[in-house]
Backbone as a chain_set.jsonl record, in Angstrom:
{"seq": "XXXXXXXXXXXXXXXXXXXXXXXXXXXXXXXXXXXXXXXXXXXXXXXXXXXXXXXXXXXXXXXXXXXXXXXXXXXXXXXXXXXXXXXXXXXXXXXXXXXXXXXXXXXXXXXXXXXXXXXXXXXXXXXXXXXXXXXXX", "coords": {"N": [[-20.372, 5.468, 5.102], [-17.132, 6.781, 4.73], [-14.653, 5.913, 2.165], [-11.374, 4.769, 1.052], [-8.861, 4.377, -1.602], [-6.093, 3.913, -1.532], [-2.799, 3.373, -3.096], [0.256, 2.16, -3.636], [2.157, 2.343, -7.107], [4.672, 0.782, -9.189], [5.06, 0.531, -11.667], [2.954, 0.251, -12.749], [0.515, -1.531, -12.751], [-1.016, -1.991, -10.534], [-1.798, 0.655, -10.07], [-3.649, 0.619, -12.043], [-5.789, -2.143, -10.608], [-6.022, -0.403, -8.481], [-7.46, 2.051, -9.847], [-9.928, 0.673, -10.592], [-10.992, -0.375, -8.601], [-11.856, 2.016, -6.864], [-13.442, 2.949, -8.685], [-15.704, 0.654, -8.268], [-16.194, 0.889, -5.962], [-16.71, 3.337, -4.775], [-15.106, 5.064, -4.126], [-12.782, 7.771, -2.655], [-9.741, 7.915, -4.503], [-6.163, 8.049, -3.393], [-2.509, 7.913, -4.055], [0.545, 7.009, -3.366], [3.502, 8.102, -3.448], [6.892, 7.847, -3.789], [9.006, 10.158, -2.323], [11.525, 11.051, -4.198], [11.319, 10.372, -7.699], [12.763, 7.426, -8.827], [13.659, 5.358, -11.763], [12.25, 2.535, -12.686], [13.88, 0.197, -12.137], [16.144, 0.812, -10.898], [14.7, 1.982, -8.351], [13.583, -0.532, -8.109], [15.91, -2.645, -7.706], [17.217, -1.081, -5.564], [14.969, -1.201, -3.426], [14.49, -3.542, -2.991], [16.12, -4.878, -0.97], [15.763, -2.992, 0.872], [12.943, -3.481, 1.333], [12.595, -6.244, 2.245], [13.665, -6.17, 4.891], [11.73, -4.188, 5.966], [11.669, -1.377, 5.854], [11.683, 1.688, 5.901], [11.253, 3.943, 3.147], [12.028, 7.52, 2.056], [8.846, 9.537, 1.501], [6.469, 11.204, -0.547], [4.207, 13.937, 0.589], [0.963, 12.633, 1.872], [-1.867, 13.239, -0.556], [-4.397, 13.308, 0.998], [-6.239, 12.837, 4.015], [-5.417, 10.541, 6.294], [-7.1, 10.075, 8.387], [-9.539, 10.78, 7.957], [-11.118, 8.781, 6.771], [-13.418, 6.312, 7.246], [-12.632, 3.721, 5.721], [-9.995, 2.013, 5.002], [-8.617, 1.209, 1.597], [-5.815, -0.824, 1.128], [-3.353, -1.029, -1.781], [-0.944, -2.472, -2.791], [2.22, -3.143, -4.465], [4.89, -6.227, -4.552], [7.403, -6.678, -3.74], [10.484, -8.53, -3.566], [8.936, -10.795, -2.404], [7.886, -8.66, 0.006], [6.297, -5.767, 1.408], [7.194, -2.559, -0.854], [9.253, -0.398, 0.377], [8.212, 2.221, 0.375], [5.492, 1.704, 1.043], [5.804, 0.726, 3.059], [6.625, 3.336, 4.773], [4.132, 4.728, 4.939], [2.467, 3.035, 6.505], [3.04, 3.636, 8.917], [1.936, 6.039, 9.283], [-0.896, 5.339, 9.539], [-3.859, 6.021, 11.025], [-5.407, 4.896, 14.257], [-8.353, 2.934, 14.486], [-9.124, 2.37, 12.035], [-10.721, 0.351, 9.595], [-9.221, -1.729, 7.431], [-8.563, -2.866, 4.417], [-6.093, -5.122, 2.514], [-4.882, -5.225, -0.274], [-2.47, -7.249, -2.395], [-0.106, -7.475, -5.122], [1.345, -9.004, -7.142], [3.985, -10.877, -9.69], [3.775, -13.397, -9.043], [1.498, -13.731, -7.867], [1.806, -14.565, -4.801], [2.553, -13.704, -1.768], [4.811, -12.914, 1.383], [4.473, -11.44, 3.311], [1.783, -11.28, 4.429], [0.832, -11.936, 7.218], [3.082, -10.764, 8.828], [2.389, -7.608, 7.832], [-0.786, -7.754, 8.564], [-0.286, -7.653, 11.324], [1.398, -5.525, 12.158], [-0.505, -3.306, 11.725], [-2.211, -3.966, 13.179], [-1.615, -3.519, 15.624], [-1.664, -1.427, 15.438], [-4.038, -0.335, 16.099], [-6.13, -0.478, 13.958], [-8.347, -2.149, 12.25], [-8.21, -5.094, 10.588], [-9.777, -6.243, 7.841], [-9.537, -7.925, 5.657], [-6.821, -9.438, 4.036], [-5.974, -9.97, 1.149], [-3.664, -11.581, -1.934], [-3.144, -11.107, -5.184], [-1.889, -11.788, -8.524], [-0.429, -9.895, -10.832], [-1.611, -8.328, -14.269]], "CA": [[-18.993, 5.156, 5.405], [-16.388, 7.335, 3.879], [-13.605, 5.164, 1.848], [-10.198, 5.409, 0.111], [-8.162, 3.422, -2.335], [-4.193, 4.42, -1.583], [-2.046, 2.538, -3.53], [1.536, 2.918, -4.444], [2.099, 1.659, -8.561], [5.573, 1.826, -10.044], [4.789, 0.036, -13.198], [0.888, 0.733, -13.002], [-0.358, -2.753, -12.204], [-1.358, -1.361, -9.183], [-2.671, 1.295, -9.969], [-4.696, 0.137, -12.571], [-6.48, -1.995, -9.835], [-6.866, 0.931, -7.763], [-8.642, 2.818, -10.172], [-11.166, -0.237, -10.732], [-11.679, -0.687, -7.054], [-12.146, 3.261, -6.674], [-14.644, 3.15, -9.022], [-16.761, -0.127, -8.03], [-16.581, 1.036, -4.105], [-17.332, 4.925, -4.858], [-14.122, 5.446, -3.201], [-11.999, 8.152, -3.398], [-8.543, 7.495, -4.463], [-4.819, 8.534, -3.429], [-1.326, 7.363, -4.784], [1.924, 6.755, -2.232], [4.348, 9.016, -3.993], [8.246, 7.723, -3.563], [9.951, 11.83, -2.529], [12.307, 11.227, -5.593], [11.358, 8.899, -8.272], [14.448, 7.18, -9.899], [13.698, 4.824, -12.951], [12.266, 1.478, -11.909], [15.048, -0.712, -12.584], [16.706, 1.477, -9.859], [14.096, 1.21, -7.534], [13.534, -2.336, -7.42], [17.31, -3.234, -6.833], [17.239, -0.398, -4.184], [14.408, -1.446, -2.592], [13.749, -5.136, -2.673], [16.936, -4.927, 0.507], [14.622, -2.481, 2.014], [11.596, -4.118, 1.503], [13.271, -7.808, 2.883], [13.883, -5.562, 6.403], [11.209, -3.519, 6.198], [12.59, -0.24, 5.934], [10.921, 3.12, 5.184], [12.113, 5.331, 2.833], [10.929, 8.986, 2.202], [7.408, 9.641, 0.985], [6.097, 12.674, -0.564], [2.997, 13.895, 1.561], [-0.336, 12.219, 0.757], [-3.141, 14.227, -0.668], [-5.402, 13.238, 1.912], [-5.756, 12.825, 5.373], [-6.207, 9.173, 6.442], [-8.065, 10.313, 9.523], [-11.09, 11.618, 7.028], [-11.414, 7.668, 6.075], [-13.647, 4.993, 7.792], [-12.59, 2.029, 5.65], [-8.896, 2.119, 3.625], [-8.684, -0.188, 0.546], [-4.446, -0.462, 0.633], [-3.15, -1.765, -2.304], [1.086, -2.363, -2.851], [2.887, -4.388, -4.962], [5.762, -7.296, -3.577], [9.429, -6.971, -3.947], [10.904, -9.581, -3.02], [8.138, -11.27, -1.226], [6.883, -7.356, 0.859], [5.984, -4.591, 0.981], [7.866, -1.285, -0.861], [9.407, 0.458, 1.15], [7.463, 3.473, 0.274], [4.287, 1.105, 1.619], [6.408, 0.917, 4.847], [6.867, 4.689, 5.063], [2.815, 5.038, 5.046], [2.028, 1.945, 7.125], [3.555, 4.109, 9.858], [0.69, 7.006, 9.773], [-2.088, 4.44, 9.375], [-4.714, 6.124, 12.292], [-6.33, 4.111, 14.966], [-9.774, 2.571, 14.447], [-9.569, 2.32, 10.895], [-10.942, -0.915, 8.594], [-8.119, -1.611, 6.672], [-8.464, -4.037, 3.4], [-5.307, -4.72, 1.787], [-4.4, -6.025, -1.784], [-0.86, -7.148, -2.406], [0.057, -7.555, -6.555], [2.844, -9.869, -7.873], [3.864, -11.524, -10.483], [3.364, -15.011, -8.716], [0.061, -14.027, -6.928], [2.27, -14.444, -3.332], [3.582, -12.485, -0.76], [5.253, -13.473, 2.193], [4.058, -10.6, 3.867], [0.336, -10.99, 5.069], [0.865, -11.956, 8.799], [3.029, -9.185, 9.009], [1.497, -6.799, 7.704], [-1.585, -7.617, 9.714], [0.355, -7.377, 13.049], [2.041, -4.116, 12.269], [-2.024, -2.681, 11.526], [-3.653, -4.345, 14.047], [-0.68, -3.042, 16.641], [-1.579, -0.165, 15.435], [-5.029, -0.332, 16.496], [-6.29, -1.003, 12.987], [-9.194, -3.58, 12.016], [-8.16, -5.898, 8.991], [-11.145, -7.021, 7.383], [-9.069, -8.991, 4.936], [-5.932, -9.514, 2.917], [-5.297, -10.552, -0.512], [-2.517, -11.992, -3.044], [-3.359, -10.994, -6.807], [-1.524, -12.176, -9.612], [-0.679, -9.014, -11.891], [-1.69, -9.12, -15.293]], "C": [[-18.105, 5.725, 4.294], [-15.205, 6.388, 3.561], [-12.726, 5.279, 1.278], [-9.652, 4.208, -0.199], [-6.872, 4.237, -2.222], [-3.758, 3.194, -1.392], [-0.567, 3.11, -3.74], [2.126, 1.663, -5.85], [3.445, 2.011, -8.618], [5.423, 1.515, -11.204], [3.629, -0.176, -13.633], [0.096, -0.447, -12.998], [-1.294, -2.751, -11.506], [-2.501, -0.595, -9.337], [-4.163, 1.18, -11.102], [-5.768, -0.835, -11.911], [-6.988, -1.472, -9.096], [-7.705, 1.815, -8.554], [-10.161, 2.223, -10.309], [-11.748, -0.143, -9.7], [-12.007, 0.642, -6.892], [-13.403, 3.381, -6.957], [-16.092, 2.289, -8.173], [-17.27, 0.393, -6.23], [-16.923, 2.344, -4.287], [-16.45, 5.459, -3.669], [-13.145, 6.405, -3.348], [-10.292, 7.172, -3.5], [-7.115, 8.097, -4.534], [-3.496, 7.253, -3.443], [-0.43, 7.816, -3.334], [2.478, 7.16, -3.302], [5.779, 8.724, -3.354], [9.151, 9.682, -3.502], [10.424, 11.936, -3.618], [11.952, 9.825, -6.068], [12.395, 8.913, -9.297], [13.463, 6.394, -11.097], [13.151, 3.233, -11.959], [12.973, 0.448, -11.581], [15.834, -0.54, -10.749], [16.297, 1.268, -8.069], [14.07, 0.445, -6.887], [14.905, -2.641, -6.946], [17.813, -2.487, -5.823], [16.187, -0.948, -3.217], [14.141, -2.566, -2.17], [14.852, -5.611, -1.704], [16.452, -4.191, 1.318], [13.85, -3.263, 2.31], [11.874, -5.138, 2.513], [13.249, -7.338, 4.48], [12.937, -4.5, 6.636], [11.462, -1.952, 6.571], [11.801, 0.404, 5.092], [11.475, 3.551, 4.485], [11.41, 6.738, 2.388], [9.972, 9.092, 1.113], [6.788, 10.595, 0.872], [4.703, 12.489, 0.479], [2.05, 13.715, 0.946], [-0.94, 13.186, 0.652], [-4.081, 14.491, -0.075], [-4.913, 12.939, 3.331], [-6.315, 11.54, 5.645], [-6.99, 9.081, 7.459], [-9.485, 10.379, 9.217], [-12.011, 10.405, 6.738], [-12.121, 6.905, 7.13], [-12.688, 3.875, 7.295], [-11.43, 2.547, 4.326], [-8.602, 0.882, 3.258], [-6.851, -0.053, 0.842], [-4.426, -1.545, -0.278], [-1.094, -1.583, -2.892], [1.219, -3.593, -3.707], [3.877, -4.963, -3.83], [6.628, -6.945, -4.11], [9.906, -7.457, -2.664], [10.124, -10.088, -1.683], [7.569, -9.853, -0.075], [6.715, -6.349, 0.136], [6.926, -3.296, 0.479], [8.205, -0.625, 0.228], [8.778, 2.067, 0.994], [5.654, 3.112, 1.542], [4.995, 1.578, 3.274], [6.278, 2.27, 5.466], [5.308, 5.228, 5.925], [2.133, 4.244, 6.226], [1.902, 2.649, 8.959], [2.175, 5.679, 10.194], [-0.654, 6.687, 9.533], [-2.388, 4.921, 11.334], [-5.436, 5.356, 13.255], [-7.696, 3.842, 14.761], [-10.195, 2.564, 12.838], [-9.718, 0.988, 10.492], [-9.81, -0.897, 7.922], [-8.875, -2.912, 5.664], [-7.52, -3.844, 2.365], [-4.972, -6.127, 0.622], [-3.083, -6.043, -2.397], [-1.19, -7.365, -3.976], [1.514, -7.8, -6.572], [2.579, -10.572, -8.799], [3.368, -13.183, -10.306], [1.704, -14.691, -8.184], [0.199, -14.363, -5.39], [3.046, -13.794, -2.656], [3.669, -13.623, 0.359], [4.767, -12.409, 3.786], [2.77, -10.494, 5.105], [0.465, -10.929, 6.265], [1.489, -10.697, 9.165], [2.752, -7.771, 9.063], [0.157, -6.654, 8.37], [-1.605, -7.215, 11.011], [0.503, -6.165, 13.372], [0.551, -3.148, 11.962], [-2.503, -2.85, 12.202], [-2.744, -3.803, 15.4], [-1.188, -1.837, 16.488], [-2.946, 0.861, 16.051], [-6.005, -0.123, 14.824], [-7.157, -2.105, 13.422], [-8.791, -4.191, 10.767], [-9.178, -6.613, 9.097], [-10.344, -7.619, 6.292], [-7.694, -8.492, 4.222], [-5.721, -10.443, 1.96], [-4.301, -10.49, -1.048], [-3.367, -11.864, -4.445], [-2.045, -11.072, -7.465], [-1.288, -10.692, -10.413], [-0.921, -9.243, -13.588], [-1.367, -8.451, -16.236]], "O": [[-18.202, 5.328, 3.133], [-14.63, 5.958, 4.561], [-12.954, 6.216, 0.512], [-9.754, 3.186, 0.479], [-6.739, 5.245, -2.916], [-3.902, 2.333, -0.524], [-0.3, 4.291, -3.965], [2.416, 0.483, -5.651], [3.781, 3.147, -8.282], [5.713, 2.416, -11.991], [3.299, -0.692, -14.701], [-1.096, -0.31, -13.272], [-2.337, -3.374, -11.7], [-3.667, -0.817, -9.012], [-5.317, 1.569, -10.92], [-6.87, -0.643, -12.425], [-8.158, -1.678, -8.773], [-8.663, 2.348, -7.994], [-11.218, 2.846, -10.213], [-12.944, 0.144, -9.66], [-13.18, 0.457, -6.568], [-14.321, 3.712, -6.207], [-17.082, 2.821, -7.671], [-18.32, 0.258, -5.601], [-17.926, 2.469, -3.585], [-16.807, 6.046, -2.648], [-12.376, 6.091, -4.256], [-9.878, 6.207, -2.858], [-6.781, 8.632, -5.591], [-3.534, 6.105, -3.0], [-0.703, 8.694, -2.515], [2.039, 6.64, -4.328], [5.968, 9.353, -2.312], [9.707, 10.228, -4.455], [9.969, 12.844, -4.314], [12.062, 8.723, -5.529], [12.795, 9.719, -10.138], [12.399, 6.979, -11.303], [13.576, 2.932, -10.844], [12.601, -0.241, -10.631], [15.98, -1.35, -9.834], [16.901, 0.816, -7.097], [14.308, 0.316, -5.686], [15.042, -2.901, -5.751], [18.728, -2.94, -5.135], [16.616, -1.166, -2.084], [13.598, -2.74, -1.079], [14.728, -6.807, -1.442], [16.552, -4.47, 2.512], [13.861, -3.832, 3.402], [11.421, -4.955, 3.643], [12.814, -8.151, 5.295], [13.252, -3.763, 7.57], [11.382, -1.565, 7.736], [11.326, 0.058, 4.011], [12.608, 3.788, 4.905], [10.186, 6.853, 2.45], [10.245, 8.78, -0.046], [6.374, 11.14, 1.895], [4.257, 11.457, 0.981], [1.835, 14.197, -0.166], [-0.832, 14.101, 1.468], [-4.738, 15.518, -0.24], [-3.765, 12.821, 3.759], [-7.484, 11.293, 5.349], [-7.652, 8.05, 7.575], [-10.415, 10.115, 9.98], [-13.214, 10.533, 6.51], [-11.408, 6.763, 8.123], [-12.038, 3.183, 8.078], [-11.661, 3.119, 3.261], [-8.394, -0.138, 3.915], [-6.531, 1.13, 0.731], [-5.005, -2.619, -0.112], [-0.401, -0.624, -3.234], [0.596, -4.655, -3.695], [3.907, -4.573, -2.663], [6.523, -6.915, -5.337], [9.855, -7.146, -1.474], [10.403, -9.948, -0.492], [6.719, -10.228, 0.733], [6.844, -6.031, -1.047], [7.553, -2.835, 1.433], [7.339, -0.289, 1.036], [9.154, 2.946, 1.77], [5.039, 3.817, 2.342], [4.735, 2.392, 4.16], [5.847, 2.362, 6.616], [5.219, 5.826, 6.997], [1.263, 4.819, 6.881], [1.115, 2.354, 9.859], [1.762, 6.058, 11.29], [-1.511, 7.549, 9.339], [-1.788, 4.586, 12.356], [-6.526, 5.131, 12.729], [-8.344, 4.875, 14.926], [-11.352, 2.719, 12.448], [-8.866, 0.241, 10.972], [-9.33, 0.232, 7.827], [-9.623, -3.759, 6.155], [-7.621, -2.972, 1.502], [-4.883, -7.352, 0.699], [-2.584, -5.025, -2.876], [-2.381, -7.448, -4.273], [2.486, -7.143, -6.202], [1.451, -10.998, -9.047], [2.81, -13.924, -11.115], [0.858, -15.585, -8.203], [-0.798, -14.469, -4.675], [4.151, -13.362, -2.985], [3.069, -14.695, 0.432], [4.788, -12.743, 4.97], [2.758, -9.917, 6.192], [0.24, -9.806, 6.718], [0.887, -9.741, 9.653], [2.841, -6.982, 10.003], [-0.14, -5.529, 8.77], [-2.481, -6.66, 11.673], [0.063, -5.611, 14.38], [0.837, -1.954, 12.054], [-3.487, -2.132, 12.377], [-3.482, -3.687, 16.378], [-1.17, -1.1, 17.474], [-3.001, 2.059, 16.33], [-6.732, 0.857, 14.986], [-7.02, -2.815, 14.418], [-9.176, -3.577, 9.772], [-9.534, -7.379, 9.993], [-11.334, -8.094, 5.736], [-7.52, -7.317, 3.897], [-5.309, -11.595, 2.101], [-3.684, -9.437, -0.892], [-4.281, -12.666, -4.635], [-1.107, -10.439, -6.981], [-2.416, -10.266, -10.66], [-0.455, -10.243, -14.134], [-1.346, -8.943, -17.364]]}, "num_chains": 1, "name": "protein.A"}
């Protein structure tokens, strides 16, 4: 079973679990790339009114093809309780019949997210084999 860790980090929380999980699963791993990155400050008070409505915004093109994947690890941080809108952008070319296992990262350890996010994956014809809330540290 071929696997992938795509995460999107802006302050490397993130991705510092994605490289762990990369390793322990022998998975490769690709990064969600914001088209233009501003400063995070910027970001967050741009996006955490996206995020709240779920709203895409533009996303350089991944490195991989998520078609290539049996089983994708996603991992996103929360603003304001969801997902980035960069997550959103990607969520949208998530292929049919894939495993999905996704790992949210906040400072509380909660999202508000999960159900949703399940719906909008499993609509998609998506399997969630689980979601998680982590704590960043």
């Amino acid at each position: 079973m071929k696997s992938l860790v795509l995460y999107y980090s802006l302050t490397g929380h993130t991705k510092a679990l994605a490289q762990s999980l990369a390793a322990r699963e022998d998975a490769e791993r690709a990064e969600i790339a914001d088209w233009k990155k501003p400063g995070a400050l910027k970001s967050f008070l741009a996006g955490c009114p996206a995020a709240m409505g779920h709203k895409a915004w533009p996303i350089r093109p991944l490195p991989v093809n998520l078609a290539d994947y049996d089983r994708i690890f996603l991992l996103a941080p929360i603003w304001a309780g969801n997902v980035p809108p960069a997550v959103d952008a990607v969520l949208e070319r998530f292929p049919e019949g894939k495993t999905v296992e996704v790992t949210l990262v906040s400072g509380s350890g909660k999202s508000k997210c999960a159900g949703w996010l399940r719906k909008t994956l499993e609509d998609q014809g998506c399997s969630v084999a689980e979601i998680t809330d982590v704590k960043a540290e």
